[in-house]
Each structure stands twice: as structure tokens, then as C-alpha cells.
Amino acid sequence: MIKVGIVGGTGYTGVELLRLLAQHPGVELATITSRSEAGMPVADMFPSLRGRVALKFEDPQSAGLRDCDAVFFATPHGVAMAQSPELVAGGTKVIDLAADFRLKSLDEFSKWYKIPHTAPDLLEEAVYGLPEMNRAAIKSARVIANPGCYATAVQLGFLPLVEAGVADLDCLIANAASGVSGAGRKAEVGSLFAEASDNFKAYGVPGHRHLPEICQGLEQAAGRKVSLTFVPHLLPQIRGILATLYARVPVDVDVQALFEERFAGEPFVDVMPPGSTPDTRSVRASNTVRIAVHRPQGGDTVVVLVAEDNLVKGAAGQAVQNMNLIFGLEETTGLTHIPVLP
Amino acid sequence: MIKVGIVGGTGYTGVELLRLLAQHPGVELATITSRSEAGMPVADMFPSLRGRVALKFEDPQSAGLRDCDAVFFATPHGVAMAQSPELVAGGTKVIDLAADFRLKSLDEFSKWYKIPHTAPDLLEEAVYGLPEMNRAAIKSARVIANPGCYATAVQLGFLPLVEAGVADLDCLIANAASGVSGAGRKAEVGSLFAEASDNFKAYGVPGHRHLPEICQGLEQAAGRKVSLTFVPHLLPQIRGILATLYARVPVDVDVQALFEERFAGEPFVDVMPPGSTPDTRSVRASNTVRIAVHRPQGGDTVVVLVAEDNLVKGAAGQAVQNMNLIFGLEETTGLTHIPVLP
Amino acid sequence: MIKVGIVGGTGYTGVELLRLLAQHPGVELATITSRSEAGMPVADMFPSLRGRVALKFEDPQSAGLRDCDAVFFATPHGVAMAQSPELVAGGTKVIDLAADFRLKSLDEFSKWYKIPHTAPDLLEEAVYGLPEMNRAAIKSARVIANPGCYATAVQLGFLPLVEAGVADLDCLIANAASGVSGAGRKAEVGSLFAEASDNFKAYGVPGHRHLPEICQGLEQAAGRKVSLTFVPHLLPQIRGILATLYARVPVDVDVQALFEERFAGEPFVDVMPPGSTPDTRSVRASNTVRIAVHRPQGGDTVVVLVAEDNLVKGAAGQAVQNMNLIFGLEETTGLTHIPVLP
Amino acid sequence: MIKVGIVGGTGYTGVELLRLLAQHPGVELATITSRSEAGMPVADMFPSLRGRVALKFEDPQSAGLRDCDAVFFATPHGVAMAQSPELVAGGTKVIDLAADFRLKSLDEFSKWYKIPHTAPDLLEEAVYGLPEMNRAAIKSARVIANPGCYATAVQLGFLPLVEAGVADLDCLIANAASGVSGAGRKAEVGSLFAEASDNFKAYGVPGHRHLPEICQGLEQAAGRKVSLTFVPHLLPQIRGILATLYARVPVDVDVQALFEERFAGEPFVDVMPPGSTPDTRSVRASNTVRIAVHRPQGGDTVVVLVAEDNLVKGAAGQAVQNMNLIFGLEETTGLTHIPVLP
């Protein structure tokens, strides 16, 4: 059994990690920390866990994180890079669901996250935890940078086109929309029901933190600079991301075959038949990503649709997938839930 | 492995049965029927099942229902009573998720469902599948009348008071609210998003079909007539029932203890601590019912709150629970999903 | 033109007052205050008002409230009772949308609101602003206690039965449900979209602040004590209250006629035909309350359904209705919006 | 008073027309037709109109449409082109909210709507009712083709760039999302609450009927062919369209000024300050369109955001605006409702 700890379990990625790990056959949930809620039974905050998770939130200081085989950070950025070096030195694997280890460039990190990076060595060795790109490296990693929710969907949707060299990399467009759980469990006016319900809007148009993360991944795949316009939107629903991607593909290529071949054998990527339009509920509460690819009116513009549950493949599920890879388990262990529909 | 068939798999109870049974370790999904959709892969209708359920809808005539160990009817009322006699005679267990076998009185059945009953013998032997009331009888049943969604919640909430003889049985009140999936997957104007969203209303005030079913159960427990006012409401959410029950309890009794003792050991009933207010999301997509009991201002009126997922404990989950009991499996097999929150 | 000021305009009752008053033909919006947002154009916070309201939030100190003919308090409780005495002394009419002047008993006020009352003289003369009960007194009032949202719906629904003396006053039950806007625009976890959406629950079961307010009104109508069980619920929708009321009416009386006669001529109360089930959207964004009355199965229990927009008739609309009465305008002036459906 | 008739009043554009026209100071609602519901009071179907609209649905044959000054068609396509010639010949102005008169090319019409056009003469003289493009022609029109909901938003958002000749017309992208009311009040499984709630998806990717309509308008403005990729999406909300438009603008031009100048004086177009992100609720239930324009990271791609209420500016409101223009009323008459927020 893998002995697992969670740092910062009071948010939505935290409770989703708990849901997945408490049902995972190869995991022993050893500890979960919250400075503010130390002493409170986890199931008092999240009654969905009553009878299933007996842990109490522990103070980070006293929690036995160093005795864990793996520690997940479901914290605001800045926490993982502070606490990881000691854990890693002691042999504990770290999987950070925040952004601390996502951007390889120290400058980019401090530009977008407004703090200096305090663990540059770990950053250098950290592996970007998108298994469909980096499976081999993940297996031997000590620190995983679990990808952002938008970044997962957008990269997976563009990768086949970019790797095949068929897309015009100077004008990629990613129009994406996320459920409100993506904003976390912070008490903010903009995330109130009476603000976000029955409403739709774009945000972060001048620049969203997932933009450099996406570009880094696509540029690694392309071997050159890419120019991406990324416009996220806020959906009046709890879970789910749909990325609608637009790429100019001026060459005559079977894009359907391209996607099917690229993701053949991938346990969590479903390339749907031509003409499909994946909806977010078809992946709700599951680790599967569904993708469809279109070339409307046979023109130059290819449209890729990617549906993902932002809390699962976009966060906690992908983190568990990475844990499975690191510890040599079957990659799908504990992640076989069928989506909840309706 | 239990060989299982589903009759009428195109509705919400059908797809929920598929979700649960496809993940059930003791079940082999053998056939699923739909007259109108025969030939269509199930996963084309419900993309959440892509890669998980390979069946196609079959014509009821040609489907091998008689070779099944158990057949679930997820059909409108009238179908199960027509097809069950032959199946039961052949040794197949029948679990009807519609109302054909719920009301023991032929008169009541035809009064509320507007058709005569065509299988009165089977009706007589059918067992009402509320395990918390009838566990022993369920284990040896050949035909199960799976309870209605409201009926499950309301009966479970009143039972401890009724069995203990502490409630005034002449003025029970059940105020209940259900998500729209309870209305099924029929194309009706009243169930449209633009009608039901951002809206709340009562319906069926003069008399809802679950009323006689609830009264039958409570009267069996009380050994006398009960008088119940039952007002259902339509909630702007997909899943979930909350029943808010009011009973006059003029005696001094520890109602919290009453409920805890009544449901001690029940795997799917969670009696919450005093002061709790169960929310429907705390049981979303799970077979658990959560109950809290209050006596506001120490008065004579006791308030019982019951939260249930109408598609799971209120339909497909309870049906699987009944199947487990009939076939001697652990009662919780395939039903241990942790609720999806948020 | 009535010169109007609003104290505390950053919440939902504030913006709803602005919507109504900016379209009111007899009103000049003179000033709106917010300590925290002083200097910000109102339309920057609420873009729905762009081009329609040119005011900026002003510091309460410098705002010309004393020059106003009427001042609305859309503030947390405690503010109106501190500032009203000076305004009233200067001839300004005060309409408090909070609870400062609702409970006539000083003890009850401090018991439920946890602060002592600091303006007992004004409290004594304040008129409870439910026009259907107190129209004459409202016309000559200097201070109006604008009723609570639940309190408006529950009192209107019970009044005909209570005034006619036909209901058993020892076991009234008010089961009510409100949209999330009723919780205000405060940043609280419980009001987040990802908490309140797709979810339903009761709250405040041991005792909600509208309970004594409702009882006070009903007891005034009955001339004796009443015993009420009041259970509010939180709906996954922005606006709307539905109160489902249960009363034992053991006498043979035509309850439909009772309601129609009681509210004949009332411009904002619509008694629907027998068998109706008013939905909240049928009053959305309007000042109308719709009521239907049932006697299921001809039994002793009468069910009254009351639909209201909590921000209009339950708050801002009723406040404007009271203003109209005070200043001798037609009662419906500025309140004739047709509900928005769908 | 303009004597007005409505053909086909049982859908969402019909009830929205009723809401607007019943409050319009210059209109007399003379008749409303529905073949299927003839004889039913309109307010029985739409209780929001109780006490405000006394009409009953009339059979189209017997209704006095020819006595009306103006007739609105809120019908499926095909109806208006059949009935308009006679009405127009009799001097009645026709405003068609369906698509019968939108596409000037007979071939395009029959290609996209699968029926031949039966009134080509009227089609030729019909004026496309987008006042911001065609105000002068609308004033003297006998037949108005009221624009589609998406088409209104997308054209308004692209027009300033296209007219100024600064956008690359070979790769325009319109990513748009609409509330479910856009699908009408037809009983269809895909529009059920339990299908559309908590869900988001694209649809019509290979080609949506508003595509040729948008291209026709933009090409008229550009004086040349344009190439547009248009991907509509279905939002889990009742009302509201947000169009997120992408255009390559390789020249250095002040796009904010371009938009402000283009729409200066337009009563229903609000160009928001730089950096804004209009949300759909900021125009809910109003005829206003709000637009913001961005150039992320100073690149070549300009992003235009357009928020609209699909039932008002996208349908009934724009139809009333056109009626006002035709009859010489102030353009904003009856259309000054402030958006309902929250």
C-alpha cells in the first residue's frame, strides 16, 4: 500500500483527491493537513465522506508527511516549493497540483505568479505530469508538476496537429470554458451562485496563467515558438471544461486519423467518431478526456473539441494517474469510474 | 457471475443501472432492450459509456431475457406485469423499477395507474424492495417491486417514529422536492431546461402516485391507518430528493436515539448528528441516504430531513441492492461509490 | 419628484432598488452611499446600470441624505436604527429593508439579532410595511419596517385563514424555499456557486430570524398566540421564494372564496384558480405574489402555495410600494413590470 | 396606437413579444394566433401574463390579422412567406422573426432551410432588420427580416473591423454560446433540463443556419467574400448569448476608438471601456448589446466580446425596435427596461 499524505485538503481539488484516494485499492490515506481547520474531522467539512474517511485535518507541523511515500499538494502556489525539498530529500515523492513546478523558466514563473521561485533545483528536475506527453519521465520522477486544468485540455487537443507539423503555429486560438469549481473554494464575490449562475463571460483575456504553460508544452512538441490566443470563460456549472480549438491546417491531411493514431492505446483519451461534439457531462467525475476534430466546410480551419472534468483529468485524477505511474501500478488503478450522466 | 438483462434502457434509470452494473464485480451485462432503438450501440446514446459498455439495444423479442438470472424493468408501468410471469416461471428473478408490483391492492393500483392489473398472482407474491423494512423477504423473492423515489425517502424518514408509536398518525406531512431527472427522459415541455431552470414549484398536490405507496408502507409498520399530506416539488437540479417531514410527537422521547437505533448497522442509511441539515449533494451519485432529526424550539413538531439521490437509492441503486440480497452477495457490492462533491 | 437616497447600495437589495427607482417616473435618485466603495461609479460595480444610473457611491458622511425626502436602508441590521433618528427628525421618511424595526418587542429583537436596540422610540412608532395588512398606517408613517422576504410570503399565505378564524393555530407549518440571492452579496463559502448549485437543503431549522416576525404578524391578526414550525430551504436558483404552508382547517369552509375575498382589489396579490401551482418564475423580477390554495383529498389539511420574488415583493419592490403609499402616489407606480419568463 | 397581431405565440419569442408589447405605450395588442391552442387564454399558458394580457389564442383563419397595422411572425420558417403576401398587399407591415426573408439568395435559402422559397418578390424587397446597419431602409420597409440571434451578435461585433477594412477576411472566427431558450419551446430530449443543465457542448460545427446569414451581412459591408468559421455552443442557462470573435488585424489601429465611433449614438449598443468582459446577465431581459474589444499581448489577433439577450435584441426586442422605426416612434419606445441583475 502506498502511504499517502495531502497538504491542504479543504479545497475542491483536495476533496476530489480524497474521493479518489479513499476508493483506491493501492493507497493508504495517512494524513491530511490544514492549518486553519486542524482538529476538524474531514467528514464534518465534506459530509459526502462520512463513513468513508475517518481522518481529521492535522496541523502541517505535526502531520507525518515525511513518513509518507507520496505527498500531494493541493495548496495555493508557493507552498509546494517551500516544503518539497525536505520531503524529496527524505525519499517522499511529491505531486504538486498547484503551479510551482510547471514553468521551467524562472523568469516566466515570477512574471506570472508574482513571487520568486525558491526551489530552482527541484524545478529543474520536476517532470511535467501530462502522461500522454511525458509518460516515461513521470515513472522515474521525484517531483511532478501536475498540469493546469485548461492546460491539460488545450495541449491534448493541439498536440496531434503540432507534432505532425501541419498547423500554422502563428495563429492558434484556444477558446475554453470552465465550470466554477475551477476558481476554487475561496469565498469571493465573483464565484457566488447569484453572480455566476445563469451567466456566461470571458475573463483573463489579456493573459491567463495557463497561457505560458500551454505554450511551453506546445513549443516543446513543435521545436519552435508558437503564437496562441487563449480566452477562458466562466460557465454556470460546477464541473467541466470544454476547449474549442482553432488551427489553420492548410495542408490536406486526414485529421481524424492523425488524432486516432496519436492517442491509440491511451487509457484516458477518447477520440470520438467524425462529427461528434463531446459534452462535458460525458466525462463528469471521470478521468477521461473526449476529443472530436472537425474541418467545417472543408476549409483551412480545423476545429478541435476537448471535454474534460477540470477536477479529475484537470487536477486530482491526473495526479493519481501520475502516482500510479511513479509507483508502478496499472495506470488506471482507482480511476475507472464511469462518468455520472445525467 | 449473475447474468443480467435490462428491459427499457433508454431512460435515466436505465443509464444509471448501466453505470452501476457495468462496474459491478459480480455481474455480466447480457442484454438490454429498446423497441425504438434496436440496433443502436448503447454508448451512442450515452457517450458516458463509451469504452465501457459494448452492448447494442436489442429488440425485446429477440433479446435473450429468458437466459438471464435477473432482469431489471426500467420501463413505464404496465410492461413488467405483462412480461414477468413468463420470466419468473423460467426461473429468472424480476426487479421492477416501475410501479407494477408496488401496490398490494388491485383497486388502488387501477385507481392510481388507470389500467387493470394483469398479473395479480405475481403481485401477491411480489416483495416490496425496501431492504431496511423487508430484508429477509427480499432474499427469497422472485419478484421485487422496487420502491418509488419519493416513497423511499419518506418511508425511511417516518419509519422510526411510526414503529415506535410516538407520532400522531392523523396529521403526517411530507414536503418533498426532487430534481428533474425524476420526471424521466421523455420529451415534455414541462421538463425543458428553459421551463425548469431557475424555477421552483409544487405539483401533484391533489394526489401523487407515491402517496398510496407511502401510506401502504407506513400502515404496515403502524398496524393502522395513517393520514398523510404529501406535496412534491420540482427542483432546478438534475438529481436529488430532499424530504422534509413533519410529525406531531407529543411525548417526551429521544428522537435522535430512536433514529440511530433503528438504522444501526444499515449500510446505506446515515443518521447524522443532532443539528445537521443533509444536503442532496452529500449523497449525489451514491446509494446512501442521510437523515437528520430536529425538534424545533422543543415543541411538539418533529422535523425529519432525508436526502437521497433519486436515481440511485431512489431507483437503480436500490434495485442493485435488492439484486445483491437475492443472489446472496454482500449487500454493498458494486454500490460503494463515494458521493460526487462538489 | 421624490428625492431619494439609498444607504448601502452594494448588495442585491441595493441594486434591485436601483433598477426599480431608476425607472420610477416619480423619483429623483439623489445619492447612494457605500463606505467601502466611495468614489466608484455604481455602474462599474453593476454594469446592468451602465447608461442608466450615473451616480457614484458616496461616503455616508458626505452624502446629502438629510436633503432627501426618503431614504432606503439596504444595510445589515444595526445601521438603520443608528442613523434614522436624525433623518426622521429632519423630516426624511425612512424605509428600512433590514430588520431594525420589524420586531416590536425589544427583548425579541435583542434575542434574535444579538444586539440591543438603540432607537426604541422610533421602533414603537415604526409601521410594519406589509400594505396588505397595514395600508392605512403606512400612508402616514415616518419609519417603515420593510418585511422580510420569507415573512412576506408566509404571512400573506396564512392571513386569510387566520383572520377568518378557521385554522388550528397550534400547529401551523411553513415550509419555504428561497433562491440564493436571499443570502445577500457577501463572500461566503456556503453561497458559492460550486456549493449551492445542483443542491438543495434545509437550514435554520432550530430557529430562523423570520420566525418571530411571522408570528408577530399572525398573532396580531389572530388576537392570540400561534404556534408555527418554520423550515427554510436554500434553492439552486438566484431569485424566488415558494412557501408551502400547511394548516389544519377542520371546518367546512370555501377556502378558495376566502382567499379571493381577502385579496380582492389588491394590486400585487394574485389568487390563482383552484388547482393551480404557482411557480417562482411566474413572478420573476416583478412585485406580484401568486397564491393557490388546496385541500388535498378533501382532508383537514389545507395547503397554501405562495410564490414571490424575494428581491422585489420580498424586499425592494415592497419598499417602493411603501414609498408610493407614503407620498400619495398610485400604489403601483414604477412597479408594473411584467415578470420575465422564461 | 399601432394595432398589432402575433402569429404563433406559444413559443419563447412569442411570450417575449407579449411581455414587451403589453408594456409598450404605443401598441394595442389586437390578436394572437395558435392553431393548436385556439381558445385558450394566453395567460393560462404563461401565468406571468395573468392580469396583463387578456387575449385568447385565436385560430389563424378567424383572427383579424388583416386589420392589424403590424403583424409579427413568431413561427417556424415557412409560415411567414406563405401568409405575408396577402397581408402586405393589404397594407399591413410584416416583421418575421423566423428566417423566411433573411437570405437574399433563393439557392442559399433552399440549401439551408430545405424548402423552396414561395414569395421571391417579397424576399427581394424585404429589409434585413438590423437597425445598426440598415436603419434608413427599415423605416420605409413593408417586410422586415428580423435577424437571427447569433447573427445579430456576430455581425455587430465584426462590423467595425470589416467596414474599416482592417481585418483579414479570410480567417474570421466566431465562437458563440447561447442559452437553451434559443432552441425554442419544442419538446425535444436535447433541450431537457436533465440533458442541458450542468453541461456544455458545441453543436452545428459543420454548418449552422446563421452562418450564411452572417456572411451575407459581412460581405455586404466588406464588398467582397469573407471566410468565417462559426461554432455555436449550448450554455446551461435560459437566456443570453456571448459571442467571442477572433480576427487577425495586422495593422496598427486603435480598435477601441473604431468601435466607439462606429456605435456612437446607437441607443442599444454599449461599447465598454478597454479591458471589460461583458457578461450575459448585464443585458438580461433588455435590448442592449454590450461589446468589449481586446488585443491580447498586443498581437495580431483582436478579440471582440459581444453579450446579448437572445430573446430580446436577438429576437423580440429587435423586432419591436424595427416596428418603432417603421411607425415613426422613438426607437427606444417600450424597450427601456433595465437588465435584471442578479
PDB file of C-alpha atoms in Angstrom, chain D residues 2-3 69-70 93 95 139 322-329:
ATOM      1  CA  ILE D   2     -50.436  50.682 -33.532  1.00  0.00           C
ATOM      2  CA  LYS D   3     -52.749  47.721 -33.859  1.00  0.00           C
ATOM      3  CA  ASP D  69     -51.140  47.688 -38.716  1.00  0.00           C
ATOM      4  CA  ALA D  70     -48.306  45.282 -37.999  1.00  0.00           C
ATOM      5  CA  LYS D  93     -46.437  45.667 -42.164  1.00  0.00           C
ATOM      6  CA  ILE D  95     -41.988  41.561 -39.195  1.00  0.00           C
ATOM      7  CA  LYS D 139     -38.117  52.962 -41.842  1.00  0.00           C
ATOM      8  CA  ASN D 322     -37.925  47.666 -36.060  1.00  0.00           C
ATOM      9  CA  MET D 323     -41.638  48.314 -35.512  1.00  0.00           C
ATOM     10  CA  ASN D 324     -40.800  51.574 -33.775  1.00  0.00           C
ATOM     11  CA  LEU D 325     -38.702  52.638 -36.732  1.00  0.00           C
ATOM     12  CA  ILE D 326     -41.346  51.736 -39.286  1.00  0.00           C
ATOM     13  CA  PHE D 327     -44.083  53.644 -37.482  1.00  0.00           C
ATOM     14  CA  GLY D 328     -42.008  56.696 -36.722  1.00  0.00           C
ATOM     15  CA  LEU D 329     -41.881  56.234 -32.976  1.00  0.00           C
TER      16      LEU D 329
END
